[in-house]
Short mmCIF file of C-alpha atoms in Angstrom, two decimals:
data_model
loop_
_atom_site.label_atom_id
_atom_site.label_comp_id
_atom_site.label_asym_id
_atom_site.label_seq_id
_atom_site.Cartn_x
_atom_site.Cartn_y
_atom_site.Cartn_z
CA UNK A 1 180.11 27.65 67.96
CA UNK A 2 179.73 30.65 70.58
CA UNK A 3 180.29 33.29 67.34
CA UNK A 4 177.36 31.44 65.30
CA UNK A 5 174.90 31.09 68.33
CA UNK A 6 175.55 35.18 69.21
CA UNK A 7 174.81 35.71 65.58
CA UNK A 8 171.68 33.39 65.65
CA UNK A 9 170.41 34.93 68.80
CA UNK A 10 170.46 38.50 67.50
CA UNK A 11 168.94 37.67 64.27
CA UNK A 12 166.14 35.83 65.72
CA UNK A 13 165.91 38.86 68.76
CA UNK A 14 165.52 41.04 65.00
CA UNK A 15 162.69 38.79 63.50
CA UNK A 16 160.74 38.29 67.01
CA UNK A 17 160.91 42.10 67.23
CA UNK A 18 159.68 42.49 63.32
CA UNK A 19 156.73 40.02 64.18
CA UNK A 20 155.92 42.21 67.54
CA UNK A 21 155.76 45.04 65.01
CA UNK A 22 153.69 43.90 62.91
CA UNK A 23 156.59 43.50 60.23
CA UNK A 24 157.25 39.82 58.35
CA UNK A 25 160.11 38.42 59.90
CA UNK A 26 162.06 38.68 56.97
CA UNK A 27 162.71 42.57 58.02
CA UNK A 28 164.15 41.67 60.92
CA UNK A 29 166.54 38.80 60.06
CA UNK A 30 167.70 41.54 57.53
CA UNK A 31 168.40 44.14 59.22
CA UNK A 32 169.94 41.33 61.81
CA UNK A 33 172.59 41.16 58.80
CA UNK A 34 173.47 44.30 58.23
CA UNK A 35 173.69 44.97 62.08
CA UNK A 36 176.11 42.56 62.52
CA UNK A 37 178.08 43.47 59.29
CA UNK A 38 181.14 45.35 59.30
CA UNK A 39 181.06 46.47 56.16
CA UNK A 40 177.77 47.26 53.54
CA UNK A 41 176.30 44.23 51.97
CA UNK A 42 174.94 43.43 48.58
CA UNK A 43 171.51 42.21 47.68
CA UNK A 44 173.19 38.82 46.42
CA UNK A 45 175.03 38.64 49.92
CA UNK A 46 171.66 39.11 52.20
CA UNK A 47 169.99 36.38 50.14
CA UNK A 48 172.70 34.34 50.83
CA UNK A 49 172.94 35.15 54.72
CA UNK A 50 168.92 35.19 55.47
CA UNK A 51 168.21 31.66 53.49
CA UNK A 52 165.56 34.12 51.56
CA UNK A 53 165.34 34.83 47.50
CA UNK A 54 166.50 37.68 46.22
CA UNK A 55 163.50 38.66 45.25
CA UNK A 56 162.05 38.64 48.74
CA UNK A 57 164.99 40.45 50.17
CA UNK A 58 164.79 42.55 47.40
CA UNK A 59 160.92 44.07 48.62
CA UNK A 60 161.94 43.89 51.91
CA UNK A 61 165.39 46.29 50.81
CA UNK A 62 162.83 48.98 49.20
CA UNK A 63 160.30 48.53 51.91
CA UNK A 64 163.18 49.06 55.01
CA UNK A 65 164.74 51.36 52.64
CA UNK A 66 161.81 53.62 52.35
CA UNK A 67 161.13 53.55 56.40
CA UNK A 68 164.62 54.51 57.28
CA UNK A 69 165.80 51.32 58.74
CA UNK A 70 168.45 50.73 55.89
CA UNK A 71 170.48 52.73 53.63
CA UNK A 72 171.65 52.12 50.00
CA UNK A 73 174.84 52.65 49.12
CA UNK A 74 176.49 52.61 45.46
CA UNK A 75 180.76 52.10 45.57
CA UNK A 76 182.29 53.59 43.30
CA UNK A 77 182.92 51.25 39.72
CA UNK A 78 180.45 48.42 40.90
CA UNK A 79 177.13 48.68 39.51
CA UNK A 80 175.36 46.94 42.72
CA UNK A 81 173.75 48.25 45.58
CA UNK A 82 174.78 48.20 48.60
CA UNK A 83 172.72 48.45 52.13
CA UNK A 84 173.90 49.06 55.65
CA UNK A 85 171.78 49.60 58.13
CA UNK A 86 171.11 52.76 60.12
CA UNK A 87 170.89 51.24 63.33
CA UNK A 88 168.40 53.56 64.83
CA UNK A 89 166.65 51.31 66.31
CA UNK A 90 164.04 54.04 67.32
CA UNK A 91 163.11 54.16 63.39
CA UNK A 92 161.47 50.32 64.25
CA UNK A 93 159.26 52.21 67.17
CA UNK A 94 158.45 55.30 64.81
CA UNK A 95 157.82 53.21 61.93
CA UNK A 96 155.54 50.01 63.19
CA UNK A 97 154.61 50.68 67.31
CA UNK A 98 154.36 54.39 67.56
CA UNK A 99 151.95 54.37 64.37
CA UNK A 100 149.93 52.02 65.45
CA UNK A 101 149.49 53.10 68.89
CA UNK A 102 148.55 56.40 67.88
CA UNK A 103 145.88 54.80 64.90
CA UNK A 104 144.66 53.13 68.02
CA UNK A 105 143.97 56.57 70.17
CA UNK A 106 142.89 58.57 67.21
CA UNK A 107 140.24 55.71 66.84
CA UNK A 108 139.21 55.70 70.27
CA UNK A 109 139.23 59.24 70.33
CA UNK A 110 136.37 59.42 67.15
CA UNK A 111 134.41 56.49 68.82
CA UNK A 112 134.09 58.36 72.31
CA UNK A 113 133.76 61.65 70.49
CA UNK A 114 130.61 59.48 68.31
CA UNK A 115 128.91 58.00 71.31
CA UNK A 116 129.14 60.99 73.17
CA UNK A 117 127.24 62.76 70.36
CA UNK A 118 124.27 59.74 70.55
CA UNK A 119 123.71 60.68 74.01
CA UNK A 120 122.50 64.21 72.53
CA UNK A 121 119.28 64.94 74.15
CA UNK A 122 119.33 62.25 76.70
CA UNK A 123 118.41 63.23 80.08
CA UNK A 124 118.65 60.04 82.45
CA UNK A 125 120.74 59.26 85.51
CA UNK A 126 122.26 56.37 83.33
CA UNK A 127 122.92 58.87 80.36
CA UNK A 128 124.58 61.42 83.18
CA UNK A 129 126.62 58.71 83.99
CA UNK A 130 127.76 57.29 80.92
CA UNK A 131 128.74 60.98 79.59
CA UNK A 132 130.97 60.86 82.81
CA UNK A 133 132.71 57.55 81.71
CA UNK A 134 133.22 58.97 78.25
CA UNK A 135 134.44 62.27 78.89
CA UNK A 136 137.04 60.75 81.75
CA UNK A 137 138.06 58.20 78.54
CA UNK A 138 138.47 61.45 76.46
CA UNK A 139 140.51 63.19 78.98
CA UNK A 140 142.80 59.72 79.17
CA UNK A 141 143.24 59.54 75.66
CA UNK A 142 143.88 63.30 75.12
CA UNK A 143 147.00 62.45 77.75
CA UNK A 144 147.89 59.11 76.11
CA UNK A 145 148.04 60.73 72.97
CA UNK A 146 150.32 64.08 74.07
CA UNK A 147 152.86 61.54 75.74
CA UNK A 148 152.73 59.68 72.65
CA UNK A 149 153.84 62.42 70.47
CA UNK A 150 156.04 63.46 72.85
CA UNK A 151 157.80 60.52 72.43
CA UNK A 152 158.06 60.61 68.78
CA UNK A 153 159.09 63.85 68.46
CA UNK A 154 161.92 63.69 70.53
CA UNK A 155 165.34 62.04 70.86
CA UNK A 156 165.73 58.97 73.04
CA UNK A 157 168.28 60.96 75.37
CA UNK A 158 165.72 63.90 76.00
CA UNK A 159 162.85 61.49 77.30
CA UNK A 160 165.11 59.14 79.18
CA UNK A 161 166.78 62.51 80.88
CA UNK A 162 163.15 64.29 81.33
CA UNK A 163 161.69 61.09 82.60
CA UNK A 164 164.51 60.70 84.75
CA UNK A 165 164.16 63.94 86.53
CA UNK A 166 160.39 63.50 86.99
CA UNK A 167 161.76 60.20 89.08
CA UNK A 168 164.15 61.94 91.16
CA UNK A 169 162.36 64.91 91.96
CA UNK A 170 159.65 63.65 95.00
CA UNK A 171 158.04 67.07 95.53
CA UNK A 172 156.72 66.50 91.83
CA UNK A 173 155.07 62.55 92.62
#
């Protein structure tokens, strides 16, 4: 029993993190299989494995396929495809909650930059004020958004190791 609850535990672990994404599930009990596989499987063998049709497991293949998360592979003599995944797990970030974080401060960026523009020709305390507040937002974002790419443009390793050295160096706090 210990073998099938490990199993079970990292395949749901893959859906919850799928949902938290913004994925269906179905992407994460997937690639749950193929993590866990030693070998490639077929389209025929995730069906069987997720409890989903093949033609469900079938979008989901192109979709994951498409976003890096799997890989299709063709053995020689067999006529099926085959799918392993990449296990970069950093292609789930890049692909569902970098995205959408940076949607979120490119929006917030053209709704400060729009309100800011209404306050053209105001000349009140109150308007002083709120151009404060929204230029301080702008300046957030601007950072929010240059740690963001940061993030996706580099390797895991290089922003654990810089953020590490930013932690151990107290002249720089």
């Amino acid at each position: 029993m210990g073998i099938e609850e490990a199993k079970r535990i990292i395949m749901d672990h893959f859906a919850g993190a799928a949902r938290r994404f913004g994925f269906n599930e179905l992407y994460g009990y997937i690639y749950g299989v193929l993590f866990l596989a030693r070998e490639p499987m077929s389209l025929g063998e995730i069906a069987e494995a997720t409890g989903y049709s093949l033609s469900h497991v079938s979008t989901a293949l192109k979709f994951m396929e498409r976003i890096g998360l799997v890989v299709r592979i063709k053995k020689p003599g067999d006529k099926r495809a085959y799918y392993k995944a990449t296990k970069l797990l950093k292609d789930w970030r890049q692909a569902a909650y970098y995205n959408k974080i940076m949607e979120d401060i490119q929006q917030t960026r053209a709704n400060l930059e729009r309100a800011l523009r209404e306050l053209e020709g105001e000349e009140s305390e109150e308007a002083e004020l709120i151009r404060e507040s929204i230029r301080f937002a702008i300046h957030r974002n601007d950072l929010a958004e240059r740690i963001l790419r940061f993030l996706i443009e580099h390797e895991d390793e290089e922003v654990l190791e810089r953020l590490m050295d930013c932690l151990e160096a107290p002249e720089k706090r």
